[in-house]
PDB file of C-alpha atoms in Angstrom:
ATOM      1  CA  UNK A 153     -37.254  44.052  -5.063  1.00 50.00           C
ATOM      2  CA  UNK A 154     -33.802  44.221  -3.534  1.00 48.00           C
ATOM      3  CA  UNK A 155     -32.592  46.608  -6.058  1.00 49.00           C
ATOM      4  CA  UNK A 156     -35.394  49.105  -5.760  1.00 50.00           C
ATOM      5  CA  UNK A 157     -34.879  49.193  -2.331  1.00 46.00           C
ATOM      6  CA  UNK A 158     -31.176  50.104  -2.660  1.00 45.00           C
ATOM      7  CA  UNK A 159     -32.237  52.309  -5.209  1.00 54.00           C
ATOM      8  CA  UNK A 160     -34.393  54.517  -2.929  1.00 51.00           C
ATOM      9  CA  UNK A 161     -31.815  53.766  -0.126  1.00 45.00           C
ATOM     10  CA  UNK A 162     -28.853  55.363  -2.398  1.00 50.00           C
ATOM     11  CA  UNK A 163     -31.355  58.457  -3.320  1.00 51.00           C
ATOM     12  CA  UNK A 164     -32.454  58.925   0.005  1.00 50.00           C
ATOM     13  CA  UNK A 165     -29.026  59.590   1.302  1.00 51.00           C
ATOM     14  CA  UNK A 166     -28.146  61.758  -2.041  1.00 49.00           C
ATOM     15  CA  UNK A 167     -30.916  64.064  -0.930  1.00 50.00           C
ATOM     16  CA  UNK A 168     -29.788  63.983   2.869  1.00 51.00           C
ATOM     17  CA  UNK A 169     -26.563  64.959   2.247  1.00 53.00           C
ATOM     18  CA  UNK A 170     -27.253  67.272  -0.428  1.00 51.00           C
ATOM     19  CA  UNK A 171     -30.023  69.187   1.743  1.00 50.00           C
ATOM     20  CA  UNK A 172     -27.819  69.217   4.729  1.00 53.00           C
ATOM     21  CA  UNK A 173     -25.323  71.624   2.825  1.00 54.00           C
ATOM     22  CA  UNK A 174     -27.983  74.144   2.829  1.00 50.00           C
ATOM     23  CA  UNK A 175     -27.441  74.850   6.708  1.00 50.00           C
ATOM     24  CA  UNK A 176     -24.119  76.750   5.397  1.00 51.00           C
ATOM     25  CA  UNK A 177     -26.309  78.765   3.084  1.00 52.00           C
ATOM     26  CA  UNK A 178     -27.444  82.492   3.482  1.00 52.00           C
ATOM     27  CA  UNK A 179     -30.546  83.343   1.780  1.00 58.00           C
ATOM     28  CA  UNK A 180     -33.598  81.649   0.134  1.00 66.00           C
ATOM     29  CA  UNK A 181     -32.576  82.663  -3.247  1.00 67.00           C
ATOM     30  CA  UNK A 182     -29.458  80.372  -2.640  1.00 72.00           C
ATOM     31  CA  UNK A 183     -31.342  78.174  -1.191  1.00 66.00           C
ATOM     32  CA  UNK A 184     -33.683  77.880  -4.269  1.00 65.00           C
ATOM     33  CA  UNK A 185     -30.958  77.515  -6.593  1.00 67.00           C
ATOM     34  CA  UNK A 186     -29.469  74.608  -4.592  1.00 67.00           C
ATOM     35  CA  UNK A 187     -32.898  72.719  -4.463  1.00 61.00           C
ATOM     36  CA  UNK A 188     -33.165  73.420  -8.622  1.00 61.00           C
ATOM     37  CA  UNK A 189     -29.664  71.882  -8.669  1.00 59.00           C
ATOM     38  CA  UNK A 190     -30.249  69.001  -6.644  1.00 57.00           C
ATOM     39  CA  UNK A 191     -33.575  68.323  -8.433  1.00 63.00           C
ATOM     40  CA  UNK A 192     -31.573  67.629 -11.383  1.00 83.00           C
ATOM     41  CA  UNK A 193     -28.715  65.654 -10.055  1.00 71.00           C
ATOM     42  CA  UNK A 194     -31.483  63.582  -8.524  1.00 78.00           C
ATOM     43  CA  UNK A 195     -32.763  62.787 -12.089  1.00 80.00           C
ATOM     44  CA  UNK A 196     -29.529  62.158 -13.262  1.00 81.00           C
ATOM     45  CA  UNK A 197     -28.853  59.573 -10.531  1.00 84.00           C
ATOM     46  CA  UNK A 198     -32.562  57.978 -11.170  1.00 87.00           C
ATOM     47  CA  UNK A 199     -32.019  57.740 -14.663  1.00 87.00           C
ATOM     48  CA  UNK A 200     -28.431  56.192 -14.409  1.00 88.00           C
ATOM     49  CA  UNK A 201     -29.894  53.655 -12.203  1.00 89.00           C
ATOM     50  CA  UNK A 202     -33.151  52.728 -13.933  1.00 90.00           C
ATOM     51  CA  UNK A 203     -30.544  52.277 -17.266  1.00 89.00           C
ATOM     52  CA  UNK A 204     -28.131  50.209 -14.967  1.00 90.00           C
ATOM     53  CA  UNK A 205     -30.694  47.908 -13.993  1.00 91.00           C
ATOM     54  CA  UNK A 206     -32.167  47.553 -17.778  1.00 89.00           C
ATOM     55  CA  UNK A 207     -28.164  46.429 -18.540  1.00 90.00           C
ATOM     56  CA  UNK A 208     -28.367  43.988 -15.921  1.00 90.00           C
ATOM     57  CA  UNK A 209     -31.654  42.435 -16.570  1.00 89.00           C
ATOM     58  CA  UNK A 210     -30.222  42.293 -20.212  1.00 87.00           C
ATOM     59  CA  UNK A 211     -27.425  40.517 -18.784  1.00 89.00           C
ATOM     60  CA  UNK A 212     -29.327  38.395 -16.720  1.00 89.00           C
ATOM     61  CA  UNK A 213     -31.881  36.992 -19.620  1.00 84.00           C
ATOM     62  CA  UNK A 214     -28.774  36.413 -22.101  1.00 86.00           C
ATOM     63  CA  UNK A 215     -27.196  34.270 -19.199  1.00 89.00           C
ATOM     64  CA  UNK A 216     -30.246  32.426 -18.749  1.00 85.00           C
ATOM     65  CA  UNK A 217     -30.505  31.588 -22.675  1.00 84.00           C
ATOM     66  CA  UNK A 218     -27.029  30.020 -22.685  1.00 86.00           C
ATOM     67  CA  UNK A 219     -26.206  26.357 -23.402  1.00 85.00           C
ATOM     68  CA  UNK A 220     -24.169  25.070 -20.968  1.00 88.00           C
ATOM     69  CA  UNK A 221     -23.667  21.772 -23.439  1.00 89.00           C
ATOM     70  CA  UNK A 222     -22.724  23.997 -25.794  1.00 88.00           C
ATOM     71  CA  UNK A 223     -19.188  23.640 -27.635  1.00 90.00           C
ATOM     72  CA  UNK A 224     -19.119  27.688 -27.649  1.00 91.00           C
ATOM     73  CA  UNK A 225     -20.489  27.939 -24.119  1.00 91.00           C
ATOM     74  CA  UNK A 226     -17.204  29.241 -23.005  1.00 93.00           C
ATOM     75  CA  UNK A 227     -16.454  31.768 -26.024  1.00 92.00           C
ATOM     76  CA  UNK A 228     -20.065  32.858 -25.797  1.00 90.00           C
ATOM     77  CA  UNK A 229     -20.085  33.521 -21.966  1.00 92.00           C
ATOM     78  CA  UNK A 230     -17.155  35.718 -22.680  1.00 93.00           C
ATOM     79  CA  UNK A 231     -18.826  37.535 -25.402  1.00 90.00           C
ATOM     80  CA  UNK A 232     -21.819  38.808 -23.469  1.00 90.00           C
ATOM     81  CA  UNK A 233     -19.730  39.485 -20.367  1.00 92.00           C
ATOM     82  CA  UNK A 234     -17.244  41.411 -21.961  1.00 90.00           C
ATOM     83  CA  UNK A 235     -20.274  43.313 -23.672  1.00 89.00           C
ATOM     84  CA  UNK A 236     -22.281  44.021 -20.022  1.00 89.00           C
ATOM     85  CA  UNK A 237     -18.968  45.240 -18.837  1.00 92.00           C
ATOM     86  CA  UNK A 238     -18.263  47.426 -21.700  1.00 90.00           C
ATOM     87  CA  UNK A 239     -21.990  48.817 -21.078  1.00 89.00           C
ATOM     88  CA  UNK A 240     -21.886  49.206 -17.603  1.00 89.00           C
ATOM     89  CA  UNK A 241     -18.730  51.111 -18.203  1.00 91.00           C
ATOM     90  CA  UNK A 242     -19.917  53.550 -20.681  1.00 89.00           C
ATOM     91  CA  UNK A 243     -22.832  54.118 -18.305  1.00 88.00           C
ATOM     92  CA  UNK A 244     -21.163  54.832 -15.474  1.00 87.00           C
ATOM     93  CA  UNK A 245     -18.835  57.110 -16.812  1.00 90.00           C
ATOM     94  CA  UNK A 246     -21.801  59.107 -19.259  1.00 89.00           C
ATOM     95  CA  UNK A 247     -21.658  62.340 -17.925  1.00 87.00           C
ATOM     96  CA  UNK A 248     -25.266  63.036 -19.124  1.00 88.00           C
ATOM     97  CA  UNK A 249     -27.775  60.055 -19.806  1.00 90.00           C
ATOM     98  CA  UNK A 250     -30.497  61.337 -21.957  1.00 91.00           C
ATOM     99  CA  UNK A 251     -34.180  59.205 -21.356  1.00 93.00           C
ATOM    100  CA  UNK A 252     -36.676  59.467 -24.677  1.00 93.00           C
ATOM    101  CA  UNK A 253     -40.081  58.033 -24.492  1.00 94.00           C
ATOM    102  CA  UNK A 254     -41.707  56.990 -27.513  1.00 94.00           C
ATOM    103  CA  UNK A 255     -45.432  55.743 -27.370  1.00 93.00           C
ATOM    104  CA  UNK A 256     -46.530  53.452 -29.783  1.00 90.00           C
ATOM    105  CA  UNK A 257     -48.850  56.045 -31.497  1.00 89.00           C
ATOM    106  CA  UNK A 258     -45.479  58.256 -31.340  1.00 89.00           C
ATOM    107  CA  UNK A 259     -43.770  55.059 -33.206  1.00 88.00           C
ATOM    108  CA  UNK A 260     -46.294  55.634 -36.100  1.00 84.00           C
ATOM    109  CA  UNK A 261     -45.167  59.029 -37.296  1.00 87.00           C
ATOM    110  CA  UNK A 262     -41.223  58.697 -36.112  1.00 82.00           C
ATOM    111  CA  UNK A 263     -38.986  58.279 -38.656  1.00 83.00           C
ATOM    112  CA  UNK A 264     -36.174  56.572 -36.424  1.00 87.00           C
ATOM    113  CA  UNK A 265     -38.388  53.972 -35.505  1.00 91.00           C
ATOM    114  CA  UNK A 266     -39.443  51.358 -38.020  1.00 90.00           C
ATOM    115  CA  UNK A 267     -41.185  48.808 -36.466  1.00 92.00           C
ATOM    116  CA  UNK A 268     -41.598  46.796 -33.364  1.00 94.00           C
ATOM    117  CA  UNK A 269     -42.850  42.924 -32.965  1.00 95.00           C
ATOM    118  CA  UNK A 270     -43.594  41.591 -29.704  1.00 95.00           C
ATOM    119  CA  UNK A 271     -44.625  37.771 -29.399  1.00 94.00           C
ATOM    120  CA  UNK A 272     -44.984  35.071 -27.016  1.00 94.00           C
ATOM    121  CA  UNK A 273     -43.588  31.560 -26.431  1.00 94.00           C
ATOM    122  CA  UNK A 274     -42.967  29.448 -23.545  1.00 92.00           C
ATOM    123  CA  UNK A 275     -39.683  29.778 -22.036  1.00 88.00           C
ATOM    124  CA  UNK A 276     -37.054  26.865 -21.769  1.00 80.00           C
ATOM    125  CA  UNK A 277     -38.705  25.679 -18.461  1.00 79.00           C
ATOM    126  CA  UNK A 278     -41.873  24.814 -20.905  1.00 85.00           C
ATOM    127  CA  UNK A 279     -44.092  26.919 -18.097  1.00 90.00           C
ATOM    128  CA  UNK A 280     -43.497  30.675 -18.022  1.00 92.00           C
ATOM    129  CA  UNK A 281     -44.392  33.016 -20.738  1.00 93.00           C
ATOM    130  CA  UNK A 282     -41.079  34.441 -22.396  1.00 93.00           C
ATOM    131  CA  UNK A 283     -41.798  37.179 -24.452  1.00 94.00           C
ATOM    132  CA  UNK A 284     -39.677  38.276 -27.454  1.00 94.00           C
ATOM    133  CA  UNK A 285     -39.334  41.713 -28.764  1.00 95.00           C
ATOM    134  CA  UNK A 286     -37.403  43.084 -31.837  1.00 94.00           C
ATOM    135  CA  UNK A 287     -36.976  46.648 -32.802  1.00 94.00           C
ATOM    136  CA  UNK A 288     -36.194  47.452 -36.173  1.00 93.00           C
ATOM    137  CA  UNK A 289     -35.054  51.150 -36.419  1.00 91.00           C
ATOM    138  CA  UNK A 290     -33.193  53.385 -38.979  1.00 88.00           C
ATOM    139  CA  UNK A 291     -29.631  53.244 -38.629  1.00 86.00           C
ATOM    140  CA  UNK A 292     -29.076  56.389 -39.781  1.00 84.00           C
ATOM    141  CA  UNK A 293     -30.680  58.251 -37.292  1.00 82.00           C
ATOM    142  CA  UNK A 294     -30.724  56.148 -34.248  1.00 85.00           C
ATOM    143  CA  UNK A 295     -28.182  57.762 -31.435  1.00 87.00           C
ATOM    144  CA  UNK A 296     -29.189  55.339 -28.643  1.00 90.00           C
ATOM    145  CA  UNK A 297     -27.399  52.876 -26.686  1.00 90.00           C
ATOM    146  CA  UNK A 298     -29.931  51.270 -24.677  1.00 91.00           C
ATOM    147  CA  UNK A 299     -33.463  50.297 -24.496  1.00 92.00           C
ATOM    148  CA  UNK A 300     -36.777  48.978 -22.656  1.00 94.00           C
ATOM    149  CA  UNK A 301     -39.723  48.118 -24.350  1.00 95.00           C
ATOM    150  CA  UNK A 302     -42.767  48.129 -22.391  1.00 96.00           C
ATOM    151  CA  UNK A 303     -44.996  44.957 -23.517  1.00 96.00           C
ATOM    152  CA  UNK A 304     -48.795  44.645 -22.354  1.00 96.00           C
ATOM    153  CA  UNK A 305     -49.336  40.626 -21.817  1.00 95.00           C
ATOM    154  CA  UNK A 306     -52.950  39.404 -21.335  1.00 95.00           C
ATOM    155  CA  UNK A 307     -54.230  36.252 -20.275  1.00 93.00           C
ATOM    156  CA  UNK A 308     -57.494  34.684 -19.197  1.00 89.00           C
ATOM    157  CA  UNK A 309     -58.383  38.336 -19.558  1.00 89.00           C
ATOM    158  CA  UNK A 310     -55.612  39.811 -17.089  1.00 93.00           C
ATOM    159  CA  UNK A 311     -53.383  42.404 -18.176  1.00 95.00           C
ATOM    160  CA  UNK A 312     -49.651  42.369 -16.900  1.00 95.00           C
ATOM    161  CA  UNK A 313     -46.888  44.848 -17.618  1.00 95.00           C
ATOM    162  CA  UNK A 314     -43.128  44.015 -18.301  1.00 93.00           C
ATOM    163  CA  UNK A 315     -40.271  45.654 -19.604  1.00 93.00           C
ATOM    164  CA  UNK A 316     -37.831  43.768 -22.136  1.00 93.00           C
ATOM    165  CA  UNK A 317     -34.217  45.375 -22.160  1.00 93.00           C
ATOM    166  CA  UNK A 318     -32.880  46.031 -25.799  1.00 92.00           C
ATOM    167  CA  UNK A 319     -29.045  46.605 -25.703  1.00 88.00           C
ATOM    168  CA  UNK A 320     -28.236  48.199 -29.493  1.00 81.00           C
ATOM    169  CA  UNK A 321     -24.359  47.377 -29.543  1.00 73.00           C
ATOM    170  CA  UNK A 322     -26.130  43.800 -30.319  1.00 67.00           C
ATOM    171  CA  UNK A 323     -28.184  44.688 -33.200  1.00 70.00           C
ATOM    172  CA  UNK A 324     -27.296  43.820 -36.441  1.00 67.00           C
ATOM    173  CA  UNK A 325     -26.083  46.037 -39.090  1.00 68.00           C
ATOM    174  CA  UNK A 326     -29.498  46.324 -40.799  1.00 77.00           C
ATOM    175  CA  UNK A 327     -31.093  47.997 -37.522  1.00 89.00           C
ATOM    176  CA  UNK A 328     -32.487  44.953 -36.043  1.00 90.00           C
ATOM    177  CA  UNK A 329     -32.304  44.295 -32.393  1.00 91.00           C
ATOM    178  CA  UNK A 330     -34.138  41.312 -30.069  1.00 90.00           C
ATOM    179  CA  UNK A 331     -34.269  40.647 -27.003  1.00 90.00           C
ATOM    180  CA  UNK A 332     -36.317  38.432 -24.671  1.00 90.00           C
ATOM    181  CA  UNK A 333     -37.696  38.432 -21.355  1.00 91.00           C
ATOM    182  CA  UNK A 334     -39.396  35.383 -19.108  1.00 90.00           C
ATOM    183  CA  UNK A 335     -42.347  36.587 -17.176  1.00 90.00           C
ATOM    184  CA  UNK A 336     -43.658  35.005 -14.192  1.00 90.00           C
ATOM    185  CA  UNK A 337     -46.964  34.018 -16.098  1.00 90.00           C
ATOM    186  CA  UNK A 338     -47.854  30.209 -16.085  1.00 92.00           C
ATOM    187  CA  UNK A 339     -50.552  30.143 -18.946  1.00 92.00           C
ATOM    188  CA  UNK A 340     -53.006  26.978 -19.244  1.00 90.00           C
ATOM    189  CA  UNK A 341     -52.394  27.861 -23.200  1.00 92.00           C
ATOM    190  CA  UNK A 342     -49.497  29.704 -24.485  1.00 93.00           C
ATOM    191  CA  UNK A 343     -51.890  30.126 -27.776  1.00 92.00           C
ATOM    192  CA  UNK A 344     -54.255  32.346 -25.784  1.00 93.00           C
ATOM    193  CA  UNK A 345     -51.500  34.686 -24.250  1.00 94.00           C
ATOM    194  CA  UNK A 346     -51.423  37.969 -26.193  1.00 94.00           C
ATOM    195  CA  UNK A 347     -48.461  40.422 -26.290  1.00 95.00           C
ATOM    196  CA  UNK A 348     -48.683  44.332 -27.165  1.00 96.00           C
ATOM    197  CA  UNK A 349     -46.156  46.455 -27.007  1.00 96.00           C
ATOM    198  CA  UNK A 350     -46.977  49.916 -25.830  1.00 95.00           C
ATOM    199  CA  UNK A 351     -43.994  52.137 -25.362  1.00 95.00           C
ATOM    200  CA  UNK A 352     -39.975  52.676 -25.693  1.00 95.00           C
ATOM    201  CA  UNK A 353     -37.904  54.039 -23.184  1.00 94.00           C
ATOM    202  CA  UNK A 354     -34.355  55.028 -25.003  1.00 93.00           C
ATOM    203  CA  UNK A 355     -31.462  55.889 -23.245  1.00 93.00           C
ATOM    204  CA  UNK A 356     -28.537  57.769 -24.760  1.00 92.00           C
ATOM    205  CA  UNK A 357     -25.276  58.329 -23.100  1.00 89.00           C
ATOM    206  CA  UNK A 358     -22.759  61.562 -23.505  1.00 86.00           C
TER     207      UNK A 358
END
């Protein structure tokens, strides 16, 4: 919730500053052109913040999955931290971020997305639902760096929507990348919980 509030505050401040500058403009045409430019800037900023939130969520999930008792804990922590820092640096430095949405129906005829699998299991604490997503993609024609897979969970007749972040740099060379997200659902029986992916939100940095 804090992240969403901060995002709204930043967008509002950006818009106010830009609109304040219009008082120095002369003519309706000039104002209209500046408004069009402002709308593009706001959309770009919103997309960048959305991608940063997805990258941060991925990082937090990876941190939660680390085994502190493992002999490789320090190395594993350093590796995922380095990957996260590299990804966020690319995001911050990107002049343009392309956002593409592919629905489940679109994927059936899309040559880039080969398959998406969504599954559920109990999380490490043994109480919450952990949503797992594996994306299989064509490595020869997949230009994206980050993805969020929207998943619909159904438990006891109730449906819930979650976004599972996937960082493509962490995928293997065969065109496969996986991600997990711990939901706030505590089911009576994990076998009764179903997961169905609905769409992919893909980000490309330029």
